[in-house]
Amino acid sequence: MDDGDHSSLSHVQQTTYTSDAKRRLVCLISSFPTRVFIISTRVFFNVDGPAVETPKPIPWNHWGPSNARIFEHHYSCKVHVCGNRVLQAFPVDTSTSSPNEYVLHMMDFSPLATTNRRGLGRVVKDTSTINYTGKFAESLTISTSLPYVEVVSDRKFSFDKLKAMWIDKDRIYLLNTNWTHRRMYTFAMKTR
């Protein structure tokens, strides 16, 4: 750590980052194949009074598509959520069942990020659709369209550097499993 890192660290310790509960994300992960559901919590705060008093199911097509995004992976994936941001590791080579190299995808689901991206990343507004066939259910098509800004890392990471990963307001943290070097890598990947 150099002197510049110390001064920025003390600045970070002075400012506390608290995301708005009404603008956070919920992440649900199912497996084989892996499906990652990202759901905006704003949908839970826009419920009418009578609906709260007498709860009844709200059909998916009334709330889901515009407040959710689904990602389907045919391999194990790594995901971390912080506030409005999602960090996912995608394999470079999807033709193998045991990928060795990954790239990081930072996705910012903040409404401000999609309108004020300032040339950083790519805005994704297209609808994502997956087809699901369960063991005991008929075929189901799920479409989602929650917009986001995506920034993809140029750098490739080997599997041993992705034992754990997480994000906060400004940084990405990667835990290295090569215990002879005992390092944790951090770097900034800004979408705003």
Coordinates of C-alpha atoms in Angstrom, one line a residue:
M1 CA 0.0 0.0 0.0
D2 CA 1.5 3.4 -0.9
D3 CA 0.9 6.8 0.7
G4 CA -1.9 7.5 -1.8
D5 CA -3.7 4.4 -0.6
H6 CA -3.5 5.5 3.1
S7 CA -5.0 8.9 2.4
S8 CA -7.9 7.4 0.4
L9 CA -8.4 4.8 3.1
S10 CA -8.8 7.4 5.8
H11 CA -11.2 9.3 3.5
V12 CA -13.2 6.1 3.0
Q13 CA -13.4 5.5 6.8
Q14 CA -14.8 9.0 7.3
T15 CA -17.7 8.5 4.9
T16 CA -20.2 5.8 5.4
Y17 CA -22.0 4.3 2.5
T18 CA -25.6 3.4 3.1
S19 CA -27.8 2.4 0.2
D20 CA -31.5 3.2 0.2
A21 CA -33.5 0.2 1.3
K22 CA -36.1 1.1 -1.4
R23 CA -33.5 0.9 -4.1
R24 CA -31.6 -2.3 -3.4
L25 CA -31.5 -5.6 -5.1
V26 CA -32.4 -9.1 -4.0
C27 CA -30.5 -12.0 -5.6
L28 CA -31.9 -15.5 -5.8
I29 CA -29.8 -18.3 -7.2
S30 CA -31.1 -21.7 -8.4
S31 CA -28.8 -24.4 -9.6
F32 CA -28.3 -26.9 -12.5
P33 CA -28.4 -25.0 -14.7
T34 CA -27.7 -22.0 -12.6
R35 CA -30.2 -19.2 -12.8
V36 CA -29.5 -15.9 -11.1
F37 CA -32.6 -13.8 -10.4
I38 CA -32.0 -10.1 -9.7
I39 CA -35.1 -8.4 -8.3
S40 CA -35.4 -4.7 -7.5
T41 CA -36.8 -4.1 -4.0
R42 CA -38.7 -1.0 -5.2
V43 CA -41.5 -3.4 -6.2
F44 CA -42.0 -4.2 -2.5
F45 CA -42.4 -0.6 -1.5
N46 CA -45.0 0.3 -4.2
V47 CA -47.8 -1.8 -2.7
D48 CA -51.2 -0.2 -2.1
G49 CA -52.6 0.0 1.4
P50 CA -55.5 -2.5 0.8
A51 CA -53.1 -5.0 -0.7
V52 CA -51.0 -4.9 2.4
E53 CA -54.0 -5.3 4.7
T54 CA -55.4 -8.3 2.8
P55 CA -52.4 -10.0 1.2
K56 CA -53.1 -12.0 -1.9
P57 CA -50.8 -13.3 -4.6
I58 CA -49.8 -10.8 -7.3
P59 CA -49.2 -12.5 -10.7
W60 CA -45.7 -12.4 -12.0
N61 CA -46.7 -10.6 -15.2
H62 CA -47.9 -7.6 -13.1
W63 CA -44.7 -7.1 -11.2
G64 CA -41.9 -9.4 -12.4
P65 CA -40.7 -8.5 -15.9
S66 CA -40.1 -4.8 -15.3
N67 CA -38.6 -5.3 -11.8
A68 CA -36.4 -8.3 -12.4
R69 CA -33.6 -9.6 -14.6
I70 CA -32.7 -13.3 -15.0
F71 CA -29.3 -14.7 -16.1
E72 CA -28.9 -18.3 -17.0
H73 CA -25.5 -20.1 -16.8
H74 CA -24.8 -23.7 -17.7
Y75 CA -21.9 -23.8 -15.2
S76 CA -21.3 -22.8 -11.6
C77 CA -21.1 -19.0 -11.3
K78 CA -20.0 -16.5 -8.7
V79 CA -22.3 -13.5 -7.8
H80 CA -22.1 -10.7 -5.3
V81 CA -24.6 -7.9 -4.7
C82 CA -24.2 -4.5 -3.0
G83 CA -26.9 -1.9 -3.2
N84 CA -27.8 -1.5 -6.9
R85 CA -24.7 -3.3 -8.2
V86 CA -24.2 -6.9 -9.1
L87 CA -20.8 -8.5 -9.8
Q88 CA -20.8 -11.8 -11.8
A89 CA -17.8 -13.9 -13.0
F90 CA -18.4 -15.4 -16.4
P91 CA -16.1 -18.0 -17.9
V92 CA -14.1 -17.0 -20.9
D93 CA -14.6 -20.4 -22.5
T94 CA -18.2 -21.7 -22.1
S95 CA -17.5 -24.9 -24.2
T96 CA -15.9 -26.7 -21.2
S97 CA -17.6 -27.9 -18.1
S98 CA -14.7 -26.8 -15.9
P99 CA -13.7 -23.3 -17.0
N100 CA -10.3 -22.0 -15.8
E101 CA -10.5 -18.3 -16.8
Y102 CA -13.2 -15.8 -15.9
V103 CA -14.0 -12.2 -16.7
L104 CA -15.9 -9.9 -14.4
H105 CA -19.2 -8.2 -15.3
M106 CA -20.2 -5.3 -13.1
M107 CA -23.9 -4.5 -13.6
D108 CA -25.4 -1.3 -12.2
F109 CA -29.2 -1.5 -11.9
S110 CA -29.6 2.1 -10.5
P111 CA -32.1 4.1 -12.5
L112 CA -29.6 7.0 -12.6
A113 CA -26.9 4.7 -14.1
T114 CA -29.0 3.8 -17.1
T115 CA -29.9 7.5 -17.8
N116 CA -26.6 9.2 -16.9
R117 CA -24.0 6.6 -17.8
R118 CA -21.5 9.2 -19.3
G119 CA -20.1 6.9 -21.9
L120 CA -19.1 4.1 -19.4
G121 CA -20.3 0.6 -20.1
R122 CA -23.3 -0.5 -22.2
V123 CA -26.9 0.1 -21.3
V124 CA -29.0 -3.1 -21.5
K125 CA -32.7 -2.6 -22.0
D126 CA -33.5 -5.5 -24.2
T127 CA -35.8 -8.2 -22.8
S128 CA -34.1 -11.4 -21.6
T129 CA -36.0 -14.6 -22.1
I130 CA -35.3 -18.1 -20.8
N131 CA -37.3 -21.3 -21.3
Y132 CA -37.7 -23.6 -18.3
T133 CA -38.9 -27.2 -18.3
G134 CA -39.2 -28.7 -14.8
K135 CA -39.5 -32.3 -13.9
F136 CA -43.1 -32.0 -12.6
A137 CA -44.2 -28.9 -14.5
E138 CA -45.0 -27.9 -18.0
S139 CA -42.7 -25.7 -20.1
L140 CA -42.4 -22.1 -18.9
T141 CA -41.0 -19.0 -20.6
I142 CA -39.7 -16.3 -18.3
S143 CA -39.0 -12.8 -19.7
T144 CA -37.4 -10.0 -17.7
S145 CA -36.4 -6.4 -18.6
L146 CA -35.0 -4.5 -15.6
P147 CA -32.5 -2.2 -17.3
Y148 CA -28.9 -2.0 -16.2
V149 CA -25.4 -0.7 -17.2
E150 CA -22.8 -3.3 -17.8
V151 CA -19.0 -2.9 -17.6
V152 CA -16.9 -6.0 -18.5
S153 CA -13.3 -6.3 -17.3
D154 CA -10.5 -6.6 -19.9
R155 CA -8.5 -8.7 -17.4
K156 CA -9.0 -12.5 -17.1
F157 CA -8.9 -14.2 -13.8
S158 CA -7.9 -17.7 -13.0
F159 CA -10.2 -19.9 -10.9
D160 CA -7.8 -19.7 -7.9
K161 CA -8.2 -15.9 -7.7
L162 CA -11.9 -16.2 -7.5
K163 CA -12.4 -18.2 -4.3
A164 CA -14.5 -15.3 -3.1
M165 CA -15.4 -12.0 -4.5
W166 CA -17.4 -9.1 -3.3
I167 CA -18.0 -5.4 -4.0
D168 CA -18.7 -2.2 -2.0
K169 CA -19.4 1.3 -3.2
D170 CA -16.1 1.8 -5.0
R171 CA -14.1 -1.4 -5.2
I172 CA -14.1 -5.0 -6.2
Y173 CA -12.3 -7.5 -3.8
L174 CA -11.0 -10.9 -4.9
L175 CA -9.7 -13.6 -2.5
N176 CA -6.8 -15.6 -3.8
T177 CA -6.7 -19.3 -2.8
N178 CA -3.0 -19.6 -3.5
W179 CA -2.1 -19.6 0.2
T180 CA 1.7 -19.3 -0.4
H181 CA 1.1 -15.7 -1.5
R182 CA -1.8 -14.9 0.9
R183 CA -3.1 -11.9 -1.1
M184 CA -6.4 -10.2 -1.5
Y185 CA -6.7 -8.3 -4.8
T186 CA -8.6 -5.0 -4.9
F187 CA -9.3 -2.8 -7.9
A188 CA -11.8 -0.1 -8.9
M189 CA -14.2 -0.7 -11.8
K190 CA -16.5 2.3 -12.1
T191 CA -19.8 2.4 -14.0
R192 CA -20.6 6.1 -13.2

